[in-house]
PDB file of C-alpha atoms in Angstrom:
ATOM      1  CA  MET A 277     -51.227  55.046   4.050  1.00  0.00           C
ATOM      2  CA  ARG A 278     -48.504  52.461   4.071  1.00  0.00           C
ATOM      3  CA  PHE A 279     -45.101  52.949   2.447  1.00  0.00           C
ATOM      4  CA  THR A 280     -45.728  50.186  -0.076  1.00  0.00           C
ATOM      5  CA  ASP A 281     -48.952  51.854  -1.248  1.00  0.00           C
ATOM      6  CA  HIS A 282     -46.888  54.474  -3.111  1.00  0.00           C
ATOM      7  CA  PHE A 283     -45.413  51.789  -5.381  1.00  0.00           C
ATOM      8  CA  ILE A 284     -48.875  50.307  -6.013  1.00  0.00           C
ATOM      9  CA  GLN A 285     -50.301  53.695  -6.977  1.00  0.00           C
ATOM     10  CA  ARG A 286     -47.205  54.607  -9.073  1.00  0.00           C
ATOM     11  CA  PRO A 287     -46.231  51.494 -11.082  1.00  0.00           C
ATOM     12  CA  VAL A 288     -43.852  53.434 -13.320  1.00  0.00           C
ATOM     13  CA  MET A 289     -41.795  54.528 -10.332  1.00  0.00           C
ATOM     14  CA  ALA A 290     -41.763  50.961  -8.979  1.00  0.00           C
ATOM     15  CA  ILE A 291     -40.515  49.588 -12.298  1.00  0.00           C
ATOM     16  CA  ALA A 292     -37.849  52.284 -12.525  1.00  0.00           C
ATOM     17  CA  LEU A 293     -36.564  51.557  -9.024  1.00  0.00           C
ATOM     18  CA  SER A 294     -36.528  47.796  -9.728  1.00  0.00           C
ATOM     19  CA  LEU A 295     -34.499  48.356 -12.896  1.00  0.00           C
ATOM     20  CA  LEU A 296     -32.110  50.608 -10.972  1.00  0.00           C
ATOM     21  CA  VAL A 297     -31.550  47.926  -8.328  1.00  0.00           C
ATOM     22  CA  LEU A 298     -31.004  45.338 -11.086  1.00  0.00           C
ATOM     23  CA  ILE A 299     -28.419  47.509 -12.855  1.00  0.00           C
ATOM     24  CA  LEU A 300     -26.563  48.214  -9.604  1.00  0.00           C
ATOM     25  CA  GLY A 301     -26.542  44.466  -8.824  1.00  0.00           C
ATOM     26  CA  LEU A 302     -25.091  43.582 -12.227  1.00  0.00           C
ATOM     27  CA  GLN A 303     -22.409  46.235 -11.823  1.00  0.00           C
ATOM     28  CA  ALA A 304     -21.502  44.815  -8.427  1.00  0.00           C
ATOM     29  CA  VAL A 305     -21.262  41.260  -9.773  1.00  0.00           C
ATOM     30  CA  PHE A 306     -18.846  42.138 -12.590  1.00  0.00           C
ATOM     31  CA  LYS A 307     -16.821  44.872 -10.878  1.00  0.00           C
ATOM     32  CA  LEU A 308     -16.723  43.832  -7.221  1.00  0.00           C
ATOM     33  CA  GLN A 309     -13.164  43.468  -5.929  1.00  0.00           C
ATOM     34  CA  VAL A 310     -12.257  39.962  -4.699  1.00  0.00           C
ATOM     35  CA  ARG A 311      -8.827  40.674  -3.232  1.00  0.00           C
ATOM     36  CA  GLU A 312     -10.059  39.452   0.144  1.00  0.00           C
ATOM     37  CA  TYR A 313     -10.780  36.024  -1.361  1.00  0.00           C
ATOM     38  CA  PRO A 314      -7.518  34.684  -2.868  1.00  0.00           C
ATOM     39  CA  GLU A 315      -7.403  31.581  -5.038  1.00  0.00           C
ATOM     40  CA  MET A 316      -7.117  28.483  -2.862  1.00  0.00           C
ATOM     41  CA  THR A 317      -5.252  25.366  -4.009  1.00  0.00           C
ATOM     42  CA  ASN A 318      -5.264  21.886  -2.521  1.00  0.00           C
ATOM     43  CA  THR A 319      -2.100  19.981  -3.521  1.00  0.00           C
ATOM     44  CA  VAL A 320      -1.152  16.361  -2.849  1.00  0.00           C
ATOM     45  CA  VAL A 321       2.372  15.152  -3.722  1.00  0.00           C
ATOM     46  CA  THR A 322       2.723  11.374  -4.072  1.00  0.00           C
ATOM     47  CA  VAL A 323       5.993   9.405  -3.928  1.00  0.00           C
ATOM     48  CA  SER A 324       5.763   5.838  -5.273  1.00  0.00           C
ATOM     49  CA  THR A 325       8.607   3.303  -5.082  1.00  0.00           C
ATOM     50  CA  SER A 326       8.721  -0.277  -6.368  1.00  0.00           C
ATOM     51  CA  TYR A 327      10.886  -3.039  -4.927  1.00  0.00           C
ATOM     52  CA  TYR A 328       9.752  -6.210  -6.635  1.00  0.00           C
ATOM     53  CA  GLY A 329       9.549  -9.279  -4.440  1.00  0.00           C
ATOM     54  CA  ALA A 330      10.153  -7.489  -1.127  1.00  0.00           C
ATOM     55  CA  PRO A 331       7.626  -8.126   1.679  1.00  0.00           C
ATOM     56  CA  ALA A 332       5.726  -5.332   3.375  1.00  0.00           C
ATOM     57  CA  ASP A 333       7.957  -5.151   6.482  1.00  0.00           C
ATOM     58  CA  VAL A 334      11.095  -4.756   4.334  1.00  0.00           C
ATOM     59  CA  ILE A 335       9.354  -2.051   2.277  1.00  0.00           C
ATOM     60  CA  GLN A 336       8.373  -0.258   5.486  1.00  0.00           C
ATOM     61  CA  GLY A 337      11.807  -0.388   7.095  1.00  0.00           C
ATOM     62  CA  PHE A 338      14.119   0.252   4.158  1.00  0.00           C
ATOM     63  CA  ILE A 339      12.040   2.429   1.817  1.00  0.00           C
ATOM     64  CA  THR A 340       8.952   4.010   3.393  1.00  0.00           C
ATOM     65  CA  GLN A 341      10.552   5.079   6.678  1.00  0.00           C
ATOM     66  CA  PRO A 342      13.656   6.875   5.284  1.00  0.00           C
ATOM     67  CA  LEU A 343      11.614   8.553   2.547  1.00  0.00           C
ATOM     68  CA  GLN A 344       8.943   9.652   4.995  1.00  0.00           C
ATOM     69  CA  GLN A 345      11.516  11.140   7.371  1.00  0.00           C
ATOM     70  CA  ALA A 346      13.072  13.123   4.522  1.00  0.00           C
ATOM     71  CA  ILE A 347       9.740  14.308   3.117  1.00  0.00           C
ATOM     72  CA  ALA A 348       8.558  15.432   6.565  1.00  0.00           C
ATOM     73  CA  GLU A 349      11.327  18.063   6.563  1.00  0.00           C
ATOM     74  CA  ALA A 350       9.695  19.925   3.659  1.00  0.00           C
ATOM     75  CA  ASP A 351       7.781  23.133   4.361  1.00  0.00           C
ATOM     76  CA  ASN A 352       3.999  23.645   4.289  1.00  0.00           C
ATOM     77  CA  ILE A 353       3.088  19.978   4.823  1.00  0.00           C
ATOM     78  CA  ASP A 354      -0.278  19.526   6.517  1.00  0.00           C
ATOM     79  CA  TYR A 355      -0.030  15.765   7.102  1.00  0.00           C
ATOM     80  CA  LEU A 356       1.487  12.612   5.579  1.00  0.00           C
ATOM     81  CA  GLU A 357      -0.077   9.308   4.600  1.00  0.00           C
ATOM     82  CA  SER A 358       1.961   6.199   3.784  1.00  0.00           C
ATOM     83  CA  SER A 359       1.335   2.574   2.923  1.00  0.00           C
ATOM     84  CA  SER A 360       3.763  -0.332   2.582  1.00  0.00           C
ATOM     85  CA  GLN A 361       2.643  -3.316   0.559  1.00  0.00           C
ATOM     86  CA  LEU A 362       4.249  -6.235  -1.195  1.00  0.00           C
ATOM     87  CA  SER A 363       6.734  -4.797  -3.735  1.00  0.00           C
ATOM     88  CA  SER A 364       5.518  -1.184  -3.442  1.00  0.00           C
ATOM     89  CA  SER A 365       5.625   1.866  -1.184  1.00  0.00           C
ATOM     90  CA  THR A 366       3.356   4.921  -1.462  1.00  0.00           C
ATOM     91  CA  ILE A 367       3.693   8.184   0.471  1.00  0.00           C
ATOM     92  CA  SER A 368       1.193  11.029   0.045  1.00  0.00           C
ATOM     93  CA  ALA A 369       2.094  14.503   1.329  1.00  0.00           C
ATOM     94  CA  HIS A 370      -0.970  16.704   1.754  1.00  0.00           C
ATOM     95  CA  MET A 371       0.139  20.320   1.533  1.00  0.00           C
ATOM     96  CA  LYS A 372      -1.429  23.226   3.379  1.00  0.00           C
ATOM     97  CA  VAL A 373      -4.156  25.116   1.555  1.00  0.00           C
ATOM     98  CA  GLY A 374      -2.747  27.784  -0.727  1.00  0.00           C
ATOM     99  CA  THR A 375       0.724  26.222  -1.115  1.00  0.00           C
ATOM    100  CA  ASP A 376       2.353  26.727  -4.501  1.00  0.00           C
ATOM    101  CA  PRO A 377       2.123  23.259  -6.162  1.00  0.00           C
ATOM    102  CA  ASN A 378       5.265  23.740  -8.270  1.00  0.00           C
ATOM    103  CA  ALA A 379       7.364  24.807  -5.301  1.00  0.00           C
ATOM    104  CA  ALA A 380       6.026  21.923  -3.190  1.00  0.00           C
ATOM    105  CA  LEU A 381       6.828  19.387  -5.926  1.00  0.00           C
ATOM    106  CA  ALA A 382      10.351  20.729  -6.413  1.00  0.00           C
ATOM    107  CA  GLU A 383      11.123  20.723  -2.682  1.00  0.00           C
ATOM    108  CA  ILE A 384       9.834  17.195  -2.097  1.00  0.00           C
ATOM    109  CA  MET A 385      11.782  15.916  -5.114  1.00  0.00           C
ATOM    110  CA  ALA A 386      14.917  17.422  -3.601  1.00  0.00           C
ATOM    111  CA  LYS A 387      14.193  15.716  -0.271  1.00  0.00           C
ATOM    112  CA  VAL A 388      13.656  12.362  -1.996  1.00  0.00           C
ATOM    113  CA  ASN A 389      16.893  12.686  -3.967  1.00  0.00           C
ATOM    114  CA  SER A 390      18.811  13.418  -0.771  1.00  0.00           C
ATOM    115  CA  VAL A 391      18.057   9.911   0.595  1.00  0.00           C
ATOM    116  CA  ASN A 392      17.962   8.056  -2.717  1.00  0.00           C
ATOM    117  CA  SER A 393      21.405   6.577  -2.049  1.00  0.00           C
ATOM    118  CA  GLN A 394      20.150   5.042   1.216  1.00  0.00           C
ATOM    119  CA  LEU A 395      17.521   2.915  -0.536  1.00  0.00           C
ATOM    120  CA  PRO A 396      18.251  -0.687  -1.556  1.00  0.00           C
ATOM    121  CA  PRO A 397      20.050  -0.829  -4.918  1.00  0.00           C
ATOM    122  CA  GLU A 398      17.520  -3.361  -6.229  1.00  0.00           C
ATOM    123  CA  ALA A 399      14.640  -0.902  -5.704  1.00  0.00           C
ATOM    124  CA  GLU A 400      13.353   1.279  -8.515  1.00  0.00           C
ATOM    125  CA  ASN A 401      13.912   5.016  -8.377  1.00  0.00           C
ATOM    126  CA  PRO A 402      11.060   6.798  -6.540  1.00  0.00           C
ATOM    127  CA  ALA A 403       8.463   8.384  -8.824  1.00  0.00           C
ATOM    128  CA  VAL A 404       7.198  11.778  -7.621  1.00  0.00           C
ATOM    129  CA  SER A 405       3.918  13.219  -8.898  1.00  0.00           C
ATOM    130  CA  SER A 406       1.541  15.956  -7.771  1.00  0.00           C
ATOM    131  CA  ALA A 407      -2.183  16.584  -8.092  1.00  0.00           C
ATOM    132  CA  THR A 408      -3.876  19.930  -7.496  1.00  0.00           C
ATOM    133  CA  GLY A 409      -7.572  20.161  -6.729  1.00  0.00           C
ATOM    134  CA  SER A 410      -9.813  17.201  -6.065  1.00  0.00           C
ATOM    135  CA  THR A 411      -7.913  13.931  -5.597  1.00  0.00           C
ATOM    136  CA  THR A 412     -10.939  11.743  -6.351  1.00  0.00           C
ATOM    137  CA  ALA A 413     -11.999  10.717  -9.838  1.00  0.00           C
ATOM    138  CA  LEU A 414     -14.811  12.878 -11.178  1.00  0.00           C
ATOM    139  CA  ILE A 415     -15.500  11.186 -14.523  1.00  0.00           C
ATOM    140  CA  TYR A 416     -15.041   7.592 -15.694  1.00  0.00           C
ATOM    141  CA  LEU A 417     -14.965   6.902 -19.437  1.00  0.00           C
ATOM    142  CA  SER A 418     -15.449   3.369 -20.750  1.00  0.00           C
ATOM    143  CA  PHE A 419     -13.955   2.139 -24.038  1.00  0.00           C
ATOM    144  CA  PHE A 420     -14.620  -1.164 -25.790  1.00  0.00           C
ATOM    145  CA  SER A 421     -13.774  -2.818 -29.079  1.00  0.00           C
ATOM    146  CA  GLU A 422     -14.867  -5.940 -30.906  1.00  0.00           C
ATOM    147  CA  GLU A 423     -11.416  -6.420 -32.470  1.00  0.00           C
ATOM    148  CA  LEU A 424      -8.895  -5.301 -29.802  1.00  0.00           C
ATOM    149  CA  SER A 425      -8.194  -6.936 -26.455  1.00  0.00           C
ATOM    150  CA  THR A 426      -8.307  -5.043 -23.166  1.00  0.00           C
ATOM    151  CA  ALA A 427      -4.514  -4.595 -23.121  1.00  0.00           C
ATOM    152  CA  GLN A 428      -4.540  -3.354 -26.720  1.00  0.00           C
ATOM    153  CA  ILE A 429      -7.302  -0.864 -25.923  1.00  0.00           C
ATOM    154  CA  GLY A 430      -5.278   0.418 -22.938  1.00  0.00           C
ATOM    155  CA  ASP A 431      -2.189   0.806 -25.124  1.00  0.00           C
ATOM    156  CA  TYR A 432      -4.208   2.757 -27.716  1.00  0.00           C
ATOM    157  CA  LEU A 433      -5.663   5.037 -25.028  1.00  0.00           C
ATOM    158  CA  LYS A 434      -2.213   5.803 -23.597  1.00  0.00           C
ATOM    159  CA  ARG A 435      -0.839   6.661 -27.041  1.00  0.00           C
ATOM    160  CA  ASN A 436      -3.729   8.653 -28.510  1.00  0.00           C
ATOM    161  CA  VAL A 437      -6.493   9.516 -26.042  1.00  0.00           C
ATOM    162  CA  GLN A 438      -4.792  10.284 -22.723  1.00  0.00           C
ATOM    163  CA  ASN A 439      -2.865  13.302 -24.035  1.00  0.00           C
ATOM    164  CA  GLN A 440      -5.999  14.653 -25.695  1.00  0.00           C
ATOM    165  CA  ILE A 441      -7.875  14.560 -22.378  1.00  0.00           C
ATOM    166  CA  LEU A 442      -4.979  16.172 -20.490  1.00  0.00           C
ATOM    167  CA  SER A 443      -4.995  19.082 -22.953  1.00  0.00           C
ATOM    168  CA  VAL A 444      -8.572  20.008 -21.967  1.00  0.00           C
ATOM    169  CA  GLN A 445      -8.787  23.147 -19.810  1.00  0.00           C
ATOM    170  CA  GLY A 446      -9.264  22.315 -16.127  1.00  0.00           C
ATOM    171  CA  VAL A 447      -8.236  18.658 -16.322  1.00  0.00           C
ATOM    172  CA  SER A 448      -5.664  17.901 -13.624  1.00  0.00           C
ATOM    173  CA  SER A 449      -4.847  14.279 -14.443  1.00  0.00           C
ATOM    174  CA  ALA A 450      -6.120  11.392 -16.549  1.00  0.00           C
ATOM    175  CA  ASP A 451      -5.290   7.771 -15.732  1.00  0.00           C
ATOM    176  CA  VAL A 452      -5.813   4.711 -17.901  1.00  0.00           C
ATOM    177  CA  ILE A 453      -6.965   1.703 -15.866  1.00  0.00           C
ATOM    178  CA  ALA A 454      -6.087  -1.242 -18.080  1.00  0.00           C
ATOM    179  CA  PRO A 455      -3.507  -4.042 -18.175  1.00  0.00           C
ATOM    180  CA  SER A 456      -0.340  -3.215 -20.079  1.00  0.00           C
ATOM    181  CA  LEU A 457       0.918  -5.089 -23.110  1.00  0.00           C
ATOM    182  CA  SER A 458       3.476  -7.590 -21.854  1.00  0.00           C
ATOM    183  CA  VAL A 459       4.658 -11.192 -22.051  1.00  0.00           C
ATOM    184  CA  ARG A 460       4.260 -13.049 -18.759  1.00  0.00           C
ATOM    185  CA  ILE A 461       6.674 -15.921 -18.201  1.00  0.00           C
ATOM    186  CA  TRP A 462       5.831 -18.631 -15.673  1.00  0.00           C
ATOM    187  CA  LEU A 463       8.735 -20.637 -14.263  1.00  0.00           C
ATOM    188  CA  ASP A 464       8.698 -24.377 -13.561  1.00  0.00           C
ATOM    189  CA  PRO A 465      10.392 -24.873 -10.152  1.00  0.00           C
ATOM    190  CA  GLN A 466      11.169 -28.554 -10.800  1.00  0.00           C
ATOM    191  CA  ALA A 467      12.759 -27.925 -14.219  1.00  0.00           C
ATOM    192  CA  MET A 468      14.782 -25.032 -12.780  1.00  0.00           C
ATOM    193  CA  ALA A 469      16.030 -27.206  -9.926  1.00  0.00           C
ATOM    194  CA  MET A 470      17.085 -29.932 -12.381  1.00  0.00           C
ATOM    195  CA  HIS A 471      19.161 -27.425 -14.360  1.00  0.00           C
ATOM    196  CA  ASN A 472      20.458 -25.664 -11.221  1.00  0.00           C
ATOM    197  CA  LEU A 473      18.883 -22.327 -12.208  1.00  0.00           C
ATOM    198  CA  THR A 474      17.417 -19.548 -10.079  1.00  0.00           C
ATOM    199  CA  ALA A 475      14.872 -16.860 -10.884  1.00  0.00           C
ATOM    200  CA  SER A 476      17.708 -14.315 -11.041  1.00  0.00           C
ATOM    201  CA  ASP A 477      19.467 -16.402 -13.688  1.00  0.00           C
ATOM    202  CA  VAL A 478      16.340 -16.452 -15.834  1.00  0.00           C
ATOM    203  CA  ASN A 479      15.855 -12.718 -15.367  1.00  0.00           C
ATOM    204  CA  ASN A 480      19.440 -12.005 -16.425  1.00  0.00           C
ATOM    205  CA  ILE A 481      19.048 -14.164 -19.537  1.00  0.00           C
ATOM    206  CA  LEU A 482      15.834 -12.377 -20.477  1.00  0.00           C
ATOM    207  CA  ALA A 483      17.480  -8.976 -20.005  1.00  0.00           C
ATOM    208  CA  SER A 484      20.528  -9.920 -22.094  1.00  0.00           C
ATOM    209  CA  ASN A 485      18.435 -11.315 -24.964  1.00  0.00           C
ATOM    210  CA  ASN A 486      15.645  -8.727 -25.037  1.00  0.00           C
ATOM    211  CA  TYR A 487      16.845  -5.120 -25.248  1.00  0.00           C
ATOM    212  CA  ARG A 488      16.874  -2.186 -27.636  1.00  0.00           C
ATOM    213  CA  ALA A 489      20.306  -1.648 -29.181  1.00  0.00           C
ATOM    214  CA  ALA A 490      21.619   1.651 -30.544  1.00  0.00           C
ATOM    215  CA  PRO A 491      24.477   0.612 -32.883  1.00  0.00           C
ATOM    216  CA  GLY A 492      24.825   4.039 -34.502  1.00  0.00           C
ATOM    217  CA  GLN A 493      26.017   4.729 -38.051  1.00  0.00           C
ATOM    218  CA  VAL A 494      28.665   3.713 -40.547  1.00  0.00           C
ATOM    219  CA  LYS A 495      30.175   6.471 -42.665  1.00  0.00           C
ATOM    220  CA  SER A 496      32.277   6.353 -45.792  1.00  0.00           C
ATOM    221  CA  ARG A 497      33.536   9.065 -48.050  1.00  0.00           C
ATOM    222  CA  TYR A 498      30.298   9.414 -49.966  1.00  0.00           C
ATOM    223  CA  PHE A 499      27.707   7.460 -48.008  1.00  0.00           C
ATOM    224  CA  GLN A 500      26.294   7.225 -44.524  1.00  0.00           C
ATOM    225  CA  TYR A 501      24.403   4.184 -43.297  1.00  0.00           C
ATOM    226  CA  THR A 502      22.215   3.902 -40.217  1.00  0.00           C
ATOM    227  CA  ILE A 503      22.562   0.491 -38.575  1.00  0.00           C
ATOM    228  CA  GLN A 504      19.457  -1.207 -37.244  1.00  0.00           C
ATOM    229  CA  ILE A 505      19.682  -4.433 -35.228  1.00  0.00           C
ATOM    230  CA  ASN A 506      16.687  -6.471 -34.093  1.00  0.00           C
ATOM    231  CA  THR A 507      17.746  -7.310 -30.559  1.00  0.00           C
ATOM    232  CA  ASP A 508      14.303  -7.281 -28.907  1.00  0.00           C
ATOM    233  CA  LEU A 509      11.792 -10.130 -28.866  1.00  0.00           C
ATOM    234  CA  LYS A 510       8.340  -9.365 -30.223  1.00  0.00           C
ATOM    235  CA  ASN A 511       6.191 -12.493 -29.795  1.00  0.00           C
ATOM    236  CA  VAL A 512       5.806 -15.633 -27.718  1.00  0.00           C
ATOM    237  CA  ASP A 513       7.521 -17.910 -30.270  1.00  0.00           C
ATOM    238  CA  GLU A 514      10.709 -15.821 -30.107  1.00  0.00           C
ATOM    239  CA  PHE A 515      10.745 -16.159 -26.321  1.00  0.00           C
ATOM    240  CA  LYS A 516      10.290 -19.921 -26.613  1.00  0.00           C
ATOM    241  CA  GLN A 517      13.380 -20.202 -28.828  1.00  0.00           C
ATOM    242  CA  MET A 518      15.645 -18.702 -26.162  1.00  0.00           C
ATOM    243  CA  ILE A 519      18.206 -21.034 -24.591  1.00  0.00           C
TER     244      ILE A 519
END
């Protein structure tokens, strides 16, 4: 008689043993210690710097190289990736598995600030951001409207939808891929040469005539007035009226 014949002849015993194995398996699933398997994190810290109008070789020599040398001194870096393009520099620091993302972000920010004075004064301040987990997009959401333009839809998403998505449990980051609301001004080289103007002159005039003022308040003995001044330009016609 084979060993398995006992379970065929005694089905009640076979069912009881199967239920016992099932109960022991469920207990092991919910109560098994996992101290030998710590939580693993994959963190990527990105440093982005803009220097409008600068060619790629200038970006590489005066922005990417000093920033990369400073970032390389941080602890727990697995490897670095960098790219220098027209007007922009991007450096990605891939941290070792299990590195604390908050500590890595704080240390790299300190390294970037230590060489910030060495960067060209015309360059924008470096923007440091971190992403934990998968660095590739997992879900793409498409939005459309019959009344709003693409830039208006992107502005609405940034104001109302992006924060809602970021508040969802498990969402690391949410980016809006859409053109921003802006007024693009095209310069006429011949007209500028006739008036002896440069692109910097036009930029300075735009900055001095389009800004947000904070005039403050006026107080008297019994009243207090908040002053509001319209110093920013809101449409194309207002830009056309500039001298």
